[in-house]
Amino acid sequence: ISLQSKRDGELLWGRIQGTKYERQASNWVQSKMIEFGFTDVKKDRVPARRPLWRLDDLELTVTGAPGFSAGQTYRFNNALTAYQSATTPREGSEAELVYVGEGTAAELRGRDLAGKMVLLRSRGLPGALFHSARTAFSRIATGTYGEPAGVIMWSDVPNATQVAARVGSVGGGENIGLALPWTSINNDDGYYLRKLLDRASADQPVTVRLNVQGA
């Protein structure tokens, strides 16, 4: 069922809550329990706690970097915005990329992020949805350091192709993602961006284009 949703072209694919694929999975489980001989089988409808996010279009592309030839680009195929995000203009937002580490107050002090694309390192914490970038994103979204063009969350989860990360302080703030366009990338892709940044200079910055569309 999950793979069928991918074949159907869903960017956020799988047995996602509120979709027909979740209902198909629920129906399959119910039918199997009845097949196994259970007689008291019923399904309860549970309302969603928050608006459901549907990702319609996503692009993350390096448009310029030291060593790139004129017109050379590099597109990330595994970027994912799995939860609510602000959207970019239809043509996307292109800006200079800056690295802020884990986005602690000390790392952000004195930084001017206005109009920049921010690379934010995400350190995993106990639990699948807990990581350091959740609170750091909230810190950046206040605008204290200027309003970025977008945020790229670099997950430290090893060997993961895609990471369905989320933003907003743990225990609340589900809508904080609507403050800025954002996406998450895997560990290897993050190291690639960091290596490009290590070679960057004022005359030759790393520039990226982020396009997030959804509702």
Tab-separated table of C-alpha atoms in Angstrom:
chain	number	residue	atom	x	y	z
A	1	ILE	CA	0.000	0.000	0.000
A	2	SER	CA	2.833	2.388	0.849
A	3	LEU	CA	4.688	1.582	-2.363
A	4	GLN	CA	1.503	2.078	-4.362
A	5	SER	CA	1.187	5.598	-2.956
A	6	LYS	CA	4.740	6.248	-4.166
A	7	ARG	CA	3.921	4.855	-7.608
A	8	ASP	CA	0.884	7.141	-7.666
A	9	GLY	CA	3.247	10.115	-7.455
A	10	GLU	CA	2.777	11.123	-3.829
A	11	LEU	CA	5.843	13.121	-2.720
A	12	LEU	CA	5.024	12.374	0.910
A	13	TRP	CA	4.320	8.707	0.366
A	14	GLY	CA	3.269	5.904	2.667
A	15	ARG	CA	0.289	5.134	4.881
A	16	ILE	CA	-0.072	8.823	5.745
A	17	GLN	CA	-2.854	9.735	8.169
A	18	GLY	CA	-6.004	11.058	6.558
A	19	THR	CA	-5.206	9.625	3.127
A	20	LYS	CA	-6.872	6.807	1.218
A	21	TYR	CA	-3.731	4.758	1.776
A	22	GLU	CA	-4.201	4.895	5.533
A	23	ARG	CA	-7.802	3.740	5.060
A	24	GLN	CA	-6.678	0.914	2.787
A	25	ALA	CA	-4.188	-0.222	5.430
A	26	SER	CA	-6.842	-0.043	8.144
A	27	ASN	CA	-9.270	-2.055	6.019
A	28	TRP	CA	-6.552	-4.647	5.339
A	29	VAL	CA	-5.816	-5.085	9.044
A	30	GLN	CA	-9.545	-5.400	9.811
A	31	SER	CA	-10.055	-8.023	7.105
A	32	LYS	CA	-7.055	-10.027	8.313
A	33	MET	CA	-8.309	-10.072	11.913
A	34	ILE	CA	-11.689	-11.317	10.726
A	35	GLU	CA	-9.926	-13.901	8.552
A	36	PHE	CA	-7.994	-15.082	11.638
A	37	GLY	CA	-11.295	-15.726	13.441
A	38	PHE	CA	-11.831	-12.643	15.592
A	39	THR	CA	-15.534	-11.820	15.777
A	40	ASP	CA	-15.549	-8.520	17.685
A	41	VAL	CA	-13.660	-6.302	15.244
A	42	LYS	CA	-14.520	-2.647	14.712
A	43	LYS	CA	-12.801	0.505	13.530
A	44	ASP	CA	-12.928	3.789	15.428
A	45	ARG	CA	-12.631	7.095	13.600
A	46	VAL	CA	-10.165	9.458	15.260
A	47	PRO	CA	-10.136	13.146	14.240
A	48	ALA	CA	-6.774	14.635	13.295
A	49	ARG	CA	-5.268	16.868	15.971
A	50	ARG	CA	-3.824	19.308	13.439
A	51	PRO	CA	-4.305	20.283	9.783
A	52	LEU	CA	-2.983	17.592	7.483
A	53	TRP	CA	-0.047	18.631	5.282
A	54	ARG	CA	0.086	17.664	1.618
A	55	LEU	CA	3.378	18.284	-0.167
A	56	ASP	CA	2.725	19.228	-3.803
A	57	ASP	CA	6.169	20.255	-5.033
A	58	LEU	CA	9.675	20.321	-3.584
A	59	GLU	CA	13.031	21.288	-5.029
A	60	LEU	CA	16.395	21.850	-3.370
A	61	THR	CA	19.187	22.683	-5.806
A	62	VAL	CA	22.701	24.042	-5.471
A	63	THR	CA	22.841	26.766	-8.117
A	64	GLY	CA	26.416	27.920	-7.553
A	65	ALA	CA	29.511	26.945	-5.575
A	66	PRO	CA	33.311	27.155	-5.775
A	67	GLY	CA	34.449	24.724	-8.470
A	68	PHE	CA	31.110	24.752	-10.298
A	69	SER	CA	31.261	25.695	-13.956
A	70	ALA	CA	28.909	28.284	-15.427
A	71	GLY	CA	25.370	26.928	-15.370
A	72	GLN	CA	26.292	23.837	-13.322
A	73	THR	CA	23.769	22.798	-10.677
A	74	TYR	CA	23.206	19.923	-8.275
A	75	ARG	CA	19.710	18.828	-7.251
A	76	PHE	CA	18.995	16.830	-4.098
A	77	ASN	CA	16.595	13.998	-4.873
A	78	ASN	CA	15.890	12.978	-1.277
A	79	ALA	CA	14.955	16.257	0.389
A	80	LEU	CA	11.615	15.981	2.221
A	81	THR	CA	9.212	18.404	3.904
A	82	ALA	CA	7.019	15.993	5.813
A	83	TYR	CA	5.149	18.492	7.988
A	84	GLN	CA	3.652	21.955	7.636
A	85	SER	CA	5.866	24.571	6.025
A	86	ALA	CA	5.576	28.073	4.712
A	87	THR	CA	5.672	28.091	0.936
A	88	THR	CA	8.095	29.846	-1.371
A	89	PRO	CA	7.188	31.749	-4.523
A	90	ARG	CA	6.267	29.375	-7.358
A	91	GLU	CA	9.690	29.828	-8.929
A	92	GLY	CA	11.352	29.096	-5.596
A	93	SER	CA	13.697	31.214	-3.481
A	94	GLU	CA	17.388	31.432	-4.358
A	95	ALA	CA	19.848	32.714	-1.760
A	96	GLU	CA	23.312	32.390	-0.297
A	97	LEU	CA	23.722	29.404	2.004
A	98	VAL	CA	25.081	29.897	5.533
A	99	TYR	CA	25.814	27.289	8.206
A	100	VAL	CA	24.738	27.887	11.811
A	101	GLY	CA	25.734	24.589	13.421
A	102	GLU	CA	23.023	23.367	15.774
A	103	GLY	CA	21.517	26.837	15.990
A	104	THR	CA	22.183	27.369	19.682
A	105	ALA	CA	21.942	30.885	21.092
A	106	ALA	CA	25.749	31.033	21.228
A	107	GLU	CA	26.079	29.963	17.582
A	108	LEU	CA	23.477	32.484	16.427
A	109	ARG	CA	24.742	35.435	18.460
A	110	GLY	CA	25.718	38.288	16.147
A	111	ARG	CA	24.583	36.487	12.980
A	112	ASP	CA	22.560	38.232	10.274
A	113	LEU	CA	20.419	35.599	8.582
A	114	ALA	CA	18.160	38.007	6.688
A	115	GLY	CA	17.558	36.753	3.162
A	116	LYS	CA	19.939	33.802	3.591
A	117	MET	CA	19.300	30.101	3.249
A	118	VAL	CA	20.221	28.488	6.567
A	119	LEU	CA	21.847	25.060	6.917
A	120	LEU	CA	20.934	23.796	10.394
A	121	ARG	CA	22.512	20.668	11.865
A	122	SER	CA	20.014	18.395	13.602
A	123	ARG	CA	21.284	16.195	16.433
A	124	GLY	CA	19.065	13.213	17.184
A	125	LEU	CA	17.626	12.824	20.687
A	126	PRO	CA	15.804	9.839	22.251
A	127	GLY	CA	12.591	9.208	20.334
A	128	ALA	CA	11.964	9.211	16.595
A	129	LEU	CA	10.644	12.767	16.366
A	130	PHE	CA	12.909	14.448	18.919
A	131	HIS	CA	15.993	16.300	17.717
A	132	SER	CA	17.880	19.504	18.462
A	133	ALA	CA	16.699	21.339	15.340
A	134	ARG	CA	13.121	21.492	16.578
A	135	THR	CA	13.908	24.090	19.222
A	136	ALA	CA	16.620	25.709	17.083
A	137	PHE	CA	14.136	26.261	14.255
A	138	SER	CA	11.811	28.000	16.703
A	139	ARG	CA	14.722	30.202	17.794
A	140	ILE	CA	15.508	31.167	14.194
A	141	ALA	CA	11.838	31.715	13.311
A	142	THR	CA	11.495	34.519	15.888
A	143	GLY	CA	13.254	36.858	13.448
A	144	THR	CA	15.737	37.999	16.104
A	145	TYR	CA	18.575	37.264	13.683
A	146	GLY	CA	16.740	38.480	10.580
A	147	GLU	CA	14.249	36.539	8.494
A	148	PRO	CA	15.917	33.814	6.408
A	149	ALA	CA	14.745	32.807	2.954
A	150	GLY	CA	14.461	29.248	4.237
A	151	VAL	CA	15.925	26.564	6.478
A	152	ILE	CA	17.559	23.275	5.469
A	153	MET	CA	17.629	20.775	8.332
A	154	TRP	CA	20.651	18.464	8.085
A	155	SER	CA	19.775	15.283	9.967
A	156	ASP	CA	22.479	13.204	11.643
A	157	VAL	CA	20.509	9.945	11.248
A	158	PRO	CA	23.058	7.523	9.718
A	159	ASN	CA	22.266	5.537	6.556
A	160	ALA	CA	18.846	7.151	6.083
A	161	THR	CA	17.845	8.069	2.546
A	162	GLN	CA	15.014	10.394	3.559
A	163	VAL	CA	14.227	11.846	6.966
A	164	ALA	CA	10.656	12.810	7.869
A	165	ALA	CA	11.734	15.397	10.413
A	166	ARG	CA	9.506	18.047	11.890
A	167	VAL	CA	10.026	21.484	13.392
A	168	GLY	CA	8.637	23.307	16.406
A	169	SER	CA	9.413	22.974	20.075
A	170	VAL	CA	8.699	19.560	21.572
A	171	GLY	CA	5.282	19.397	23.225
A	172	GLY	CA	3.658	22.082	21.108
A	173	GLY	CA	4.136	24.606	18.360
A	174	GLU	CA	3.001	22.336	15.524
A	175	ASN	CA	2.321	25.375	13.335
A	176	ILE	CA	5.797	26.894	13.763
A	177	GLY	CA	6.792	25.435	10.393
A	178	LEU	CA	4.473	27.949	8.751
A	179	ALA	CA	6.872	30.720	9.798
A	180	LEU	CA	9.558	29.806	7.225
A	181	PRO	CA	9.926	27.527	4.204
A	182	TRP	CA	11.984	24.506	5.208
A	183	THR	CA	13.037	21.020	4.214
A	184	SER	CA	15.137	18.203	5.671
A	185	ILE	CA	18.064	16.370	4.078
A	186	ASN	CA	19.930	13.208	4.982
A	187	ASN	CA	23.332	12.957	6.621
A	188	ASP	CA	25.353	12.424	3.433
A	189	ASP	CA	23.667	15.314	1.616
A	190	GLY	CA	24.379	17.557	4.592
A	191	TYR	CA	28.073	16.682	4.504
A	192	TYR	CA	28.115	17.490	0.792
A	193	LEU	CA	26.730	20.970	1.480
A	194	ARG	CA	29.147	21.473	4.365
A	195	LYS	CA	32.117	20.601	2.137
A	196	LEU	CA	30.953	23.132	-0.437
A	197	LEU	CA	30.680	25.750	2.309
A	198	ASP	CA	34.195	24.953	3.526
A	199	ARG	CA	35.488	26.126	0.132
A	200	ALA	CA	33.244	29.192	-0.080
A	201	SER	CA	34.378	32.807	0.153
A	202	ALA	CA	32.777	36.226	-0.002
A	203	ASP	CA	33.508	36.306	-3.727
A	204	GLN	CA	32.366	32.725	-4.327
A	205	PRO	CA	29.474	31.847	-2.004
A	206	VAL	CA	27.340	28.724	-2.145
A	207	THR	CA	23.875	29.535	-3.462
A	208	VAL	CA	20.852	27.267	-3.350
A	209	ARG	CA	17.271	27.359	-4.612
A	210	LEU	CA	14.469	26.049	-2.398
A	211	ASN	CA	10.944	25.546	-3.712
A	212	VAL	CA	8.315	24.274	-1.273
A	213	GLN	CA	4.658	24.069	-2.317
A	214	GLY	CA	1.927	22.479	-0.273
A	215	ALA	CA	-1.014	23.054	2.012
